[in-house]
Amino acid sequence: MTHRSHLLGSLALLASLLAGPALADDPPSEVARLNEVQGSVTFAPAGSSDWAYAPINRPMTAGDQLWVDQGGRAELHTGATALRLGDQTSLSFLALDDNNTQLKVTQGALGLRVRNLYSGQHVEIDTPNLAFVINSPGDYRLDVDPNGNTTRITVRQGNGTALGSNGNSFNLHDGDQVSWTGADLQELAATVNPPYDQFDEWANGRDHREDASVSARYVPRDVTGYESLDDNGTWQTVADYGPVWVPHTTIVGWAPYRFGHWVWVAPWGWTWVDDAPWGFAPFHYGRWAYLGSRWCWVPGRPEPRPVYAPALVAFAGGINASVHITIGGGPGVAWLPLGPGEAYRPAYATSPTYITNINRTINNVTVNKTVYVNQAAPNAINGMAANNFVHGRPVQAAVATFNPQQFTHAQFNNAPGVAPVAQSVVGNAKPAPAVHNIAFNRAVVSTHTPPQPFAARDDLAGRYAAHAAVPGAGPALQTTHATAPAPQINVVGQNHPAGNEPVHATRPLPAVSGQPQRPPQQEPGQKPQAAAPANNVPHPPTNPREQPAVQSRQTEPPQVHERSNPVQDQPRPQQQAQPRPQEEARPQAQRQTQEVPHPAPTGQSSWSHDNRPTQPAKPQQGHNDDHHPAPTHRPQPKEEPQHKDQ
């Protein structure tokens, strides 16, 4: 390894990588994490038609597609919300950002446990028959038959609005189960308190474990991946840092960011995917510290809605870098985990506010560093050949470990200085047969046209390609390839009069009583805004990347329906009843003169994704939906006096 005498080349490279539109949109502060896989689960990254077997801890974002094959199941988390998929289920992320979660399900079963719903936050599931907007925290399930002809919605707890392509809407509350055929909410079957099937029991068991999470006492539930920490480590208190989490690992020489691989995910760029079953939260939030003789994760000050980072590390090496690293006869890349008090500076274009928010959980922020807290810790500095890095090969199989003295005068940066290639998008995920399921190409009903995925306009990849192509690695990725077709969307009310424009109205969604709010936060005890009447379709928040709405035509006004006798809360099995997460009065539907009559409640429709039990319906219970932004007085774990290594 040699050090160059001047930094002109690296400064030019860094300036080009950081340069971007002056008013560029900040990236989302949330992603979805794939944390549970049973059976065959495959995915296609945004803009790609290449499928691979989905690895755990893979971050999912807008444009990604997921397929659960026959006999399989999958679970994802995005913040405090759990998404659970049954077998033969197709899921596409149409949008996933701070204010807007828009999912596309064209076949199969999707369960959602929504714990927090912030003011202005929009959660929507689009199917071939309807768009379903979630109005409060709760427990929801949608089933779409294999032909995409029927959608059934079950609300165990909470309330939401189903919307047809013609603008008709229907409100559902606790215990409701309604099925629709067609796209205009005209044909339906309804029942109340349906029995739990095998999929429900599985989801219920997962919920109970999260309800009892110890880690939720120390970090907010909005920290994606918090639930995986409970079984894989212990919480302790350290004088300098407060609560820290110590992983249980028997791997000799284990260190953060050493067992996993790198992938390219737009718009963040180089992203770490860890191998450990718990390996998400500690690598995308907080900092690592080597205390005594072990690595500890320091989550930092608890903050609601923490900001996701692709990897909290500092880099050295790469192409045209100030520090030239040679590994295996070619250029190499090295990195080390950031420690407490060390600021993360993204390589992607952001606003100053974003920089502040992504570092707000740490104290005593130090921006300009020449010596890092973890620089002398065992196995803290890891590296690999740049060719292996960009192809997403496992780090532990090709790792190069350095003596800390080699980096005494090295300049670390926020970017590795290597351009991605096509393989970087999927990394080392095993290729899978293409999913030629027509379900993914089905048109869905939606309240709005989703924004274009970041992968289709990956400016960061283009800037890397101009300056940091790796010799012998293949063509640099100019922008994430966009061979997958754009989703077909039938916008609700698109052919209805402007006077009925519930989709594109500018009213905010009602605030959720008892739930945390995004700044500006409402004062404690302040009464939330009244919910919009049922004939006003819940709308997504304003999104600067959203495409303009299509001008609508004059036609019949949409009809609105709502259950006349909402089902009373009942206790859920093996738990004591908890208060509902939202105590405000439900909005009453503004019924039209000609209302579609409710049919008499019927049994469940004949199709199903799991064998339903024949026993009578089990009692239900509202979830304990309180969020956990770390209590004022945390339970104190076992205290062990520790001292920071110098």
XYZ file of C-alpha atoms in Angstrom:
646
model
C 0.000 0.000 0.000
C 1.381 3.395 -0.976
C 0.265 6.909 -0.142
C 0.142 9.509 -2.876
C 1.755 12.853 -2.224
C -1.158 14.928 -3.413
C -4.927 14.753 -3.095
C -5.935 16.560 -6.269
C -7.250 13.443 -7.964
C -9.223 12.292 -4.951
C -10.656 15.735 -4.310
C -11.811 15.981 -7.906
C -13.372 12.546 -7.646
C -15.043 13.323 -4.343
C -16.392 16.608 -5.651
C -17.835 14.903 -8.705
C -19.453 12.192 -6.615
C -20.971 14.624 -4.175
C -22.021 17.120 -6.802
C -25.688 16.900 -7.614
C -28.735 18.976 -8.320
C -28.948 21.867 -5.914
C -32.520 21.018 -5.050
C -32.211 17.224 -5.277
C -34.768 15.232 -3.302
C -33.453 13.572 -0.172
C -33.611 9.779 -0.237
C -36.239 8.042 1.891
C -35.455 7.527 5.554
C -37.081 4.076 5.456
C -36.597 0.824 3.581
C -38.135 -2.613 3.971
C -36.039 -5.434 5.391
C -36.587 -9.063 4.421
C -36.116 -10.833 7.765
C -37.887 -14.203 7.465
C -37.876 -16.648 4.574
C -39.610 -20.037 4.534
C -39.444 -22.087 1.367
C -38.658 -20.514 -1.986
C -38.715 -16.706 -2.005
C -37.262 -14.831 -4.975
C -36.900 -11.169 -5.878
C -36.170 -8.894 -8.814
C -34.489 -5.568 -7.966
C -36.031 -2.336 -9.189
C -35.948 -1.975 -12.946
C -34.614 -5.491 -13.543
C -36.192 -8.636 -14.963
C -33.412 -10.818 -13.492
C -34.634 -12.901 -10.548
C -32.591 -14.266 -7.636
C -33.262 -16.097 -4.382
C -33.877 -13.424 -1.774
C -31.286 -13.221 1.034
C -32.294 -12.087 4.494
C -31.418 -8.510 5.409
C -31.736 -7.387 1.799
C -33.065 -3.801 1.839
C -36.168 -3.453 -0.331
C -37.316 -0.181 -1.843
C -39.551 1.261 -4.567
C -39.551 -0.845 -7.724
C -38.485 -4.117 -6.069
C -40.606 -7.227 -6.648
C -40.941 -10.270 -4.391
C -42.442 -13.691 -5.163
C -43.253 -16.362 -2.551
C -43.573 -19.749 -4.206
C -45.911 -22.599 -3.315
C -45.518 -23.674 0.304
C -43.415 -20.640 1.222
C -43.823 -17.656 3.509
C -41.959 -14.419 4.047
C -41.879 -11.544 6.515
C -40.603 -8.017 6.006
C -40.464 -4.981 8.250
C -40.454 -1.341 7.328
C -40.098 0.701 10.458
C -42.686 -0.502 12.970
C -44.876 -2.164 10.314
C -44.697 -5.905 9.636
C -45.589 -7.303 6.196
C -46.292 -11.040 6.009
C -46.733 -12.970 2.781
C -48.388 -16.345 2.249
C -47.503 -18.823 -0.450
C -47.940 -17.997 -4.141
C -47.981 -14.297 -3.346
C -46.691 -11.482 -5.538
C -45.625 -8.223 -3.899
C -44.294 -5.097 -5.594
C -43.165 -1.900 -3.885
C -44.707 0.924 -5.900
C -43.540 3.564 -3.421
C -41.713 3.507 -0.107
C -40.645 6.782 1.466
C -41.166 8.855 4.589
C -44.823 9.602 3.873
C -45.987 7.047 1.362
C -46.029 3.237 1.473
C -47.727 1.908 -1.655
C -47.790 -1.858 -2.213
C -49.051 -3.864 -5.178
C -50.507 -7.340 -4.572
C -51.936 -9.115 -7.604
C -52.133 -12.631 -6.160
C -51.858 -14.306 -2.765
C -52.136 -13.281 0.892
C -50.647 -10.198 2.566
C -50.948 -9.521 6.286
C -50.024 -6.154 7.801
C -49.460 -5.263 11.433
C -49.328 -1.466 11.523
C -48.104 -0.247 14.912
C -47.493 3.442 14.195
C -49.235 5.702 11.709
C -47.894 9.230 11.693
C -49.758 12.363 10.714
C -49.627 12.650 6.940
C -48.389 9.078 6.479
C -50.185 7.165 3.724
C -50.301 3.349 3.636
C -52.017 1.825 0.607
C -52.316 -1.646 -0.904
C -53.346 -1.853 -4.558
C -54.940 -4.977 -6.074
C -56.612 -5.697 -9.438
C -59.986 -5.019 -7.789
C -59.445 -2.094 -5.444
C -57.135 0.205 -3.546
C -57.166 -0.198 0.236
C -56.029 2.746 2.379
C -55.214 2.084 6.038
C -56.577 4.802 8.314
C -55.293 3.687 11.730
C -52.849 1.310 13.394
C -54.188 -2.217 13.443
C -54.140 -5.725 12.027
C -55.109 -6.195 8.377
C -55.106 -8.914 5.729
C -55.749 -8.906 1.991
C -56.279 -12.025 -0.131
C -56.296 -11.906 -3.924
C -57.405 -15.040 -5.753
C -54.944 -16.575 -8.248
C -56.834 -15.171 -11.226
C -56.942 -11.657 -9.794
C -60.745 -11.595 -9.988
C -61.551 -11.243 -6.286
C -60.041 -9.371 -3.354
C -60.999 -10.128 0.239
C -60.107 -7.709 3.045
C -60.088 -8.741 6.704
C -59.737 -6.139 9.453
C -59.004 -7.804 12.782
C -58.467 -4.416 14.367
C -58.292 -0.922 12.941
C -60.123 0.768 10.105
C -59.502 1.389 6.442
C -61.171 2.383 3.195
C -61.561 0.242 0.077
C -61.798 2.222 -3.169
C -63.020 1.088 -6.567
C -61.793 2.352 -9.899
C -65.042 4.306 -10.344
C -64.520 6.210 -7.076
C -66.889 4.160 -4.930
C -65.577 3.607 -1.413
C -66.352 1.321 1.514
C -65.168 1.724 5.110
C -64.150 -1.343 7.122
C -63.718 -1.585 10.899
C -62.849 -4.130 13.601
C -63.938 -7.648 12.687
C -65.087 -6.863 9.149
C -64.342 -9.186 6.265
C -65.605 -8.195 2.827
C -64.948 -9.661 -0.634
C -65.273 -7.818 -3.921
C -65.299 -9.011 -7.520
C -64.678 -6.596 -10.350
C -63.135 -3.158 -9.983
C -66.100 -0.967 -8.960
C -67.042 -2.387 -5.512
C -70.437 -3.473 -6.851
C -70.302 -7.192 -6.096
C -69.419 -8.192 -2.555
C -69.862 -10.794 0.135
C -69.446 -9.983 3.823
C -68.999 -11.719 7.151
C -67.819 -10.793 10.638
C -65.209 -12.259 12.958
C -63.934 -14.915 10.546
C -62.012 -17.816 12.102
C -58.229 -17.822 12.150
C -56.499 -20.022 9.585
C -52.912 -21.309 9.571
C -51.567 -18.093 8.067
C -53.349 -16.012 10.733
C -51.979 -18.206 13.515
C -48.443 -17.823 12.170
C -48.798 -14.044 11.934
C -50.396 -13.904 15.386
C -47.458 -15.761 16.900
C -45.001 -13.365 15.268
C -46.974 -10.424 16.658
C -46.937 -11.796 20.203
C -43.144 -12.070 20.091
C -42.828 -8.474 18.941
C -45.303 -7.290 21.574
C -42.980 -8.697 24.251
C -39.750 -7.406 22.684
C -37.110 -6.397 25.221
C -35.209 -4.405 22.617
C -38.222 -2.130 22.116
C -37.447 -0.715 25.568
C -34.123 0.643 24.344
C -34.728 1.629 20.720
C -37.858 2.910 18.968
C -39.879 0.334 17.065
C -39.246 2.493 14.004
C -35.679 1.128 13.974
C -36.142 -1.500 11.290
C -34.881 -4.858 12.545
C -35.145 -4.191 16.294
C -37.206 -7.362 16.822
C -34.308 -9.613 15.739
C -32.021 -8.414 18.538
C -33.887 -10.119 21.395
C -32.787 -13.700 20.700
C -29.287 -12.883 19.509
C -27.686 -10.684 22.148
C -28.000 -8.946 25.502
C -28.469 -5.350 26.590
C -26.039 -3.808 29.043
C -25.341 -0.325 30.341
C -21.978 1.346 29.780
C -21.103 4.565 31.564
C -19.981 6.486 28.495
C -22.658 5.332 26.063
C -25.712 4.211 28.026
C -27.497 1.058 26.828
C -25.480 -1.049 24.392
C -26.313 -4.346 22.719
C -23.745 -7.168 22.729
C -24.244 -9.833 20.035
C -23.996 -13.521 20.824
C -21.454 -14.871 18.382
C -19.000 -17.751 18.464
C -17.230 -16.820 15.225
C -13.510 -16.394 15.797
C -12.357 -12.977 14.676
C -15.871 -11.607 14.287
C -16.102 -7.864 13.664
C -18.786 -5.553 12.240
C -19.014 -5.377 8.446
C -16.834 -8.468 8.017
C -19.417 -11.230 7.417
C -21.695 -10.236 4.565
C -21.438 -8.587 1.155
C -21.888 -5.279 -0.663
C -24.652 -4.462 -3.137
C -25.712 -1.379 -5.066
C -29.148 -0.030 -4.149
C -30.338 3.248 -5.667
C -30.386 6.026 -4.544
C -28.018 5.233 -1.638
C -25.346 3.426 -3.625
C -23.059 0.950 -1.853
C -25.108 -0.907 0.753
C -24.103 -3.550 3.295
C -26.063 -6.842 3.521
C -25.079 -8.795 6.628
C -25.200 -12.581 6.989
C -26.382 -12.725 10.614
C -30.106 -13.272 11.304
C -30.004 -10.115 13.446
C -27.809 -8.206 11.029
C -29.869 -5.212 10.021
C -30.466 -2.609 12.736
C -26.840 -2.569 14.020
C -25.489 -1.940 10.511
C -27.895 0.770 9.369
C -28.474 2.722 12.606
C -26.289 3.710 15.569
C -22.555 3.062 15.896
C -20.167 0.264 16.943
C -17.655 0.425 19.808
C -14.989 -2.029 20.947
C -15.299 -2.122 24.734
C -12.910 -4.242 26.764
C -12.651 -7.345 24.606
C -15.872 -7.304 22.619
C -17.816 -5.384 20.035
C -20.956 -3.575 21.206
C -23.642 -1.819 19.210
C -24.415 1.666 20.515
C -27.883 2.750 19.318
C -27.429 6.272 20.652
C -30.079 8.700 21.714
C -33.590 7.365 20.955
C -35.328 9.395 18.276
C -38.713 8.786 16.619
C -38.444 7.800 12.973
C -34.653 7.376 12.779
C -33.045 7.713 9.353
C -31.788 4.598 7.556
C -28.191 4.572 6.271
C -26.815 2.085 3.708
C -23.673 1.393 5.786
C -22.203 3.398 8.655
C -18.548 3.055 7.704
C -15.593 5.091 6.453
C -13.836 3.928 3.265
C -10.288 3.946 1.967
C -8.902 2.869 -1.376
C -10.575 2.439 -4.726
C -9.865 4.112 -8.050
C -8.135 7.536 -8.027
C -8.156 7.542 -4.228
C -5.689 9.329 -1.965
C -4.744 5.960 -0.481
C -3.806 3.349 -3.060
C -4.516 -0.187 -1.818
C -3.324 -3.210 -3.745
C -4.983 -6.570 -3.088
C -4.391 -9.567 -5.291
C -2.411 -7.525 -7.779
C -5.179 -5.009 -8.395
C -6.941 -2.097 -6.708
C -8.586 -2.774 -3.372
C -11.156 -1.219 -1.060
C -11.014 -1.041 2.749
C -13.488 0.153 5.371
C -14.010 0.428 9.117
C -17.143 0.909 11.279
C -17.881 4.401 12.535
C -17.745 4.777 16.298
C -19.790 6.842 18.756
C -19.579 10.562 18.066
C -18.380 10.119 14.479
C -20.614 11.674 11.849
C -21.858 9.832 8.801
C -21.475 11.802 5.570
C -23.394 10.280 2.651
C -21.887 9.965 -0.814
C -25.317 10.533 -2.369
C -26.784 14.007 -2.822
C -28.707 15.285 0.210
C -29.796 18.468 1.910
C -28.135 19.834 5.080
C -31.292 18.900 6.988
C -30.879 15.281 5.945
C -27.280 15.268 7.212
C -28.497 16.597 10.545
C -31.310 14.060 10.815
C -29.218 11.015 9.950
C -26.718 11.956 12.689
C -29.173 13.153 15.328
C -28.941 9.961 17.442
C -25.267 10.554 18.283
C -23.720 13.075 20.650
C -20.538 15.135 20.215
C -20.522 14.876 16.445
C -17.036 15.024 14.942
C -17.020 15.679 11.200
C -13.336 15.923 10.235
C -11.492 12.823 11.395
C -7.900 11.727 10.978
C -8.034 8.987 13.627
C -11.186 6.925 14.134
C -12.416 5.446 17.405
C -12.320 1.886 16.062
C -9.167 2.190 13.971
C -7.005 0.135 16.371
C -9.692 -2.415 17.324
C -9.159 -6.062 16.288
C -10.283 -6.740 12.704
C -11.893 -3.303 12.500
C -10.291 -2.489 9.137
C -11.341 -4.980 6.479
C -10.874 -4.933 2.754
C -11.081 -6.893 -0.468
C -10.117 -6.612 -4.096
C -12.233 -4.011 -5.888
C -13.301 -6.623 -8.448
C -14.702 -8.842 -5.682
C -16.272 -5.838 -3.970
C -18.304 -4.679 -6.974
C -19.473 -8.225 -7.777
C -20.940 -8.608 -4.290
C -18.794 -11.569 -3.288
C -18.790 -12.649 0.378
C -16.303 -10.555 2.308
C -15.234 -13.326 4.679
C -14.189 -15.517 1.730
C -11.838 -12.903 0.287
C -11.145 -10.573 3.193
C -7.860 -8.760 3.577
C -7.085 -7.746 7.155
C -4.752 -4.830 7.775
C -2.420 -3.756 10.508
C -3.808 -0.510 11.976
C -0.363 1.097 11.618
C -0.739 0.851 7.845
C -3.489 3.461 8.078
C -1.846 5.810 10.561
C -1.757 8.631 8.009
C -4.420 7.327 5.642
C -7.274 9.486 4.439
C -10.665 7.811 4.887
C -13.632 8.981 2.819
C -17.382 8.515 2.720
C -17.257 6.653 -0.608
C -15.212 3.648 -1.750
C -14.380 5.185 -5.122
C -15.387 2.199 -7.268
C -18.167 2.110 -9.857
C -20.885 -0.567 -9.717
C -21.444 -3.128 -12.465
C -24.623 -4.990 -13.401
C -23.882 -7.757 -10.876
C -23.670 -5.178 -8.079
C -27.461 -4.826 -8.068
C -28.106 -8.416 -6.897
C -24.731 -9.084 -5.279
C -24.022 -12.713 -4.474
C -27.693 -13.734 -4.432
C -28.149 -17.065 -6.201
C -29.834 -16.663 -9.614
C -33.383 -18.020 -9.729
C -35.675 -18.980 -12.600
C -37.520 -15.970 -13.943
C -41.016 -15.548 -12.557
C -43.132 -15.593 -15.702
C -46.262 -15.112 -13.662
C -48.762 -12.898 -15.438
C -49.885 -11.710 -12.019
C -47.046 -9.175 -11.837
C -48.254 -7.546 -15.060
C -51.876 -7.172 -13.975
C -53.241 -3.662 -13.731
C -54.189 -2.532 -10.239
C -56.493 0.114 -8.833
C -54.634 2.959 -7.116
C -55.419 6.323 -5.563
C -52.526 7.889 -7.478
C -49.780 7.170 -9.962
C -46.636 6.076 -8.098
C -43.365 7.955 -8.587
C -40.663 6.620 -10.852
C -38.292 4.274 -8.966
C -34.895 5.678 -8.031
C -33.252 2.885 -10.009
C -34.551 4.368 -13.267
C -32.714 7.648 -12.633
C -29.604 6.611 -10.739
C -27.441 9.734 -10.999
C -24.927 8.448 -8.452
C -24.121 5.369 -10.556
C -23.558 7.594 -13.566
C -21.109 9.808 -11.681
C -19.149 6.804 -10.438
C -19.027 5.356 -13.965
C -17.336 8.506 -15.245
C -14.415 8.369 -12.789
C -14.151 5.058 -10.940
C -14.619 2.085 -13.284
C -12.793 -0.994 -11.969
C -10.402 -2.537 -14.531
C -11.490 -6.031 -15.498
C -14.795 -5.869 -13.618
C -16.955 -5.302 -16.678
C -18.835 -2.245 -17.940
C -19.635 0.278 -15.247
C -23.307 0.667 -14.482
C -24.476 3.969 -15.977
C -27.899 3.624 -14.376
C -29.688 0.638 -12.931
C -31.049 -1.222 -15.948
C -34.738 -0.640 -16.475
C -35.922 -3.654 -18.460
C -38.945 -4.417 -16.285
C -42.242 -2.954 -17.528
C -43.762 -0.027 -15.681
C -46.750 -0.959 -13.484
C -50.200 -0.593 -15.008
C -52.294 1.689 -12.826
C -56.025 2.462 -12.900
C -56.305 5.669 -10.893
C -59.375 5.886 -8.663
C -61.888 8.419 -9.962
C -59.808 9.180 -13.030
C -62.971 9.274 -15.121
C -65.035 11.166 -12.579
C -65.880 14.852 -12.214
C -63.359 17.247 -10.777
C -65.870 18.087 -8.044
C -65.442 14.580 -6.680
C -61.629 14.710 -6.717
C -60.948 12.832 -3.470
C -57.733 11.334 -4.829
C -55.965 14.575 -5.634
C -57.391 16.694 -2.855
C -54.889 18.529 -0.683
C -56.362 17.749 2.735
C -53.946 15.861 5.027
C -54.869 12.482 6.433
C -56.299 12.619 9.971
C -53.782 12.445 12.787
C -53.823 9.247 14.817
C -54.621 9.720 18.465
C -51.988 8.355 20.779
C -49.432 7.842 18.015
C -46.168 9.749 17.487
C -46.339 12.602 15.028
C -43.784 13.862 12.542
C -42.528 17.409 13.184
C -44.184 19.705 13.870
C -45.501 17.469 16.620
C -48.859 18.159 18.162
C -48.849 19.102 21.816
C -49.526 16.350 24.380
C -53.230 15.858 24.841
C -54.097 17.866 21.769
C -57.163 16.505 20.023
C -56.302 15.052 16.609
C -57.895 16.344 13.448
C -61.292 14.998 12.638
C -61.317 12.185 10.124
C -62.504 13.029 6.647
C -66.040 11.943 5.744
C -66.244 8.585 4.056
C -67.103 10.048 0.659
C -63.742 11.793 0.620
C -61.191 9.280 -0.571
C -58.040 9.233 1.590
C -55.231 10.629 -0.495
C -51.459 10.338 -0.506
C -49.363 13.212 0.788
C -47.758 15.572 -1.644
C -44.662 14.002 -3.156
C -42.263 16.119 -5.217
C -41.484 13.073 -7.365
C -45.116 12.184 -7.972
C -46.325 12.465 -11.551
C -49.101 14.967 -12.305
C -52.660 13.755 -12.016
C -54.677 12.962 -15.109
C -57.541 15.378 -15.786
C -60.859 13.690 -14.988
C -64.132 13.715 -16.943
C -67.728 14.364 -15.866
C -69.748 11.290 -14.888
C -71.889 9.874 -12.058
C -70.669 10.697 -8.540
C -69.095 7.764 -6.719
C -71.038 5.863 -4.086
C -69.879 5.312 -0.523
C -70.639 2.370 1.729
C -69.975 1.590 5.359
C -71.039 -1.095 7.776
C -74.092 0.003 9.740
C -73.233 -2.154 12.773
C -69.513 -2.038 13.487
C -68.267 -5.166 15.206
C -67.345 -4.809 18.869
C -63.794 -5.520 19.990
C -63.246 -9.022 21.296
C -60.188 -10.396 23.091
C -57.567 -12.103 20.992
C -56.366 -15.560 21.969
C -53.766 -15.877 24.745
C -53.727 -12.197 25.550
C -55.711 -9.851 27.695
C -57.715 -7.204 25.927
C -55.880 -3.951 25.320
C -57.328 -0.535 24.567
C -57.706 0.300 20.906
C -54.857 2.369 19.525
C -57.221 5.030 18.266
C -60.030 6.317 20.464
C -61.393 9.004 18.187
C -64.887 8.612 16.777
C -65.110 6.816 13.471
C -66.072 8.951 10.512
C -69.635 8.369 9.391
C -70.227 7.745 5.734
C -72.031 10.389 3.716
C -74.416 8.040 1.986
C -75.610 8.717 -1.532
C -79.279 8.718 -2.519
C -78.889 5.393 -4.294
C -76.886 3.184 -2.006
C -75.826 -0.309 -2.859
C -77.541 -2.504 -0.235
C -75.490 -4.739 2.048
C -75.972 -8.412 1.321
C -76.620 -10.699 4.220
C -73.340 -11.897 5.729
C -72.091 -14.999 4.018
C -69.320 -17.466 4.663
C -65.891 -16.985 3.297
C -65.343 -17.296 -0.398
C -64.432 -20.715 -1.728
C -60.809 -19.945 -2.671
C -58.043 -19.811 -0.100
C -54.266 -19.847 0.201
C -54.217 -21.964 3.369
C -56.461 -24.727 4.634
C -58.848 -23.012 6.979
C -59.672 -24.761 10.279
C -63.150 -26.085 10.816
C -63.387 -25.140 14.483
C -65.555 -22.176 15.535
C -64.198 -18.672 15.277
C -61.575 -17.817 17.847
C -61.933 -14.713 19.973
C -59.977 -11.682 18.864
C -58.181 -8.981 20.667
C -56.892 -5.555 19.887
C -53.146 -5.289 19.747
C -51.129 -3.272 22.136
C -50.153 -0.651 19.580
C -48.174 1.660 21.783
C -44.886 2.637 20.236
C -41.642 2.406 22.153
C -39.373 5.378 21.569
C -37.455 4.251 24.670
C -39.069 5.204 27.978
C -37.938 8.134 30.047
C -36.750 5.704 32.719
C -35.327 2.716 30.916
C -35.124 -0.635 32.717
C -31.468 -0.867 33.613
C -29.817 -4.027 32.358
C -26.873 -5.600 34.046
C -24.263 -2.897 34.517
C -20.663 -3.667 33.766
C -18.074 -0.919 34.122
C -16.397 -0.405 30.795
C -13.866 2.010 29.419
C -13.342 3.117 25.863
C -10.156 1.882 24.292
C -7.949 4.690 23.166
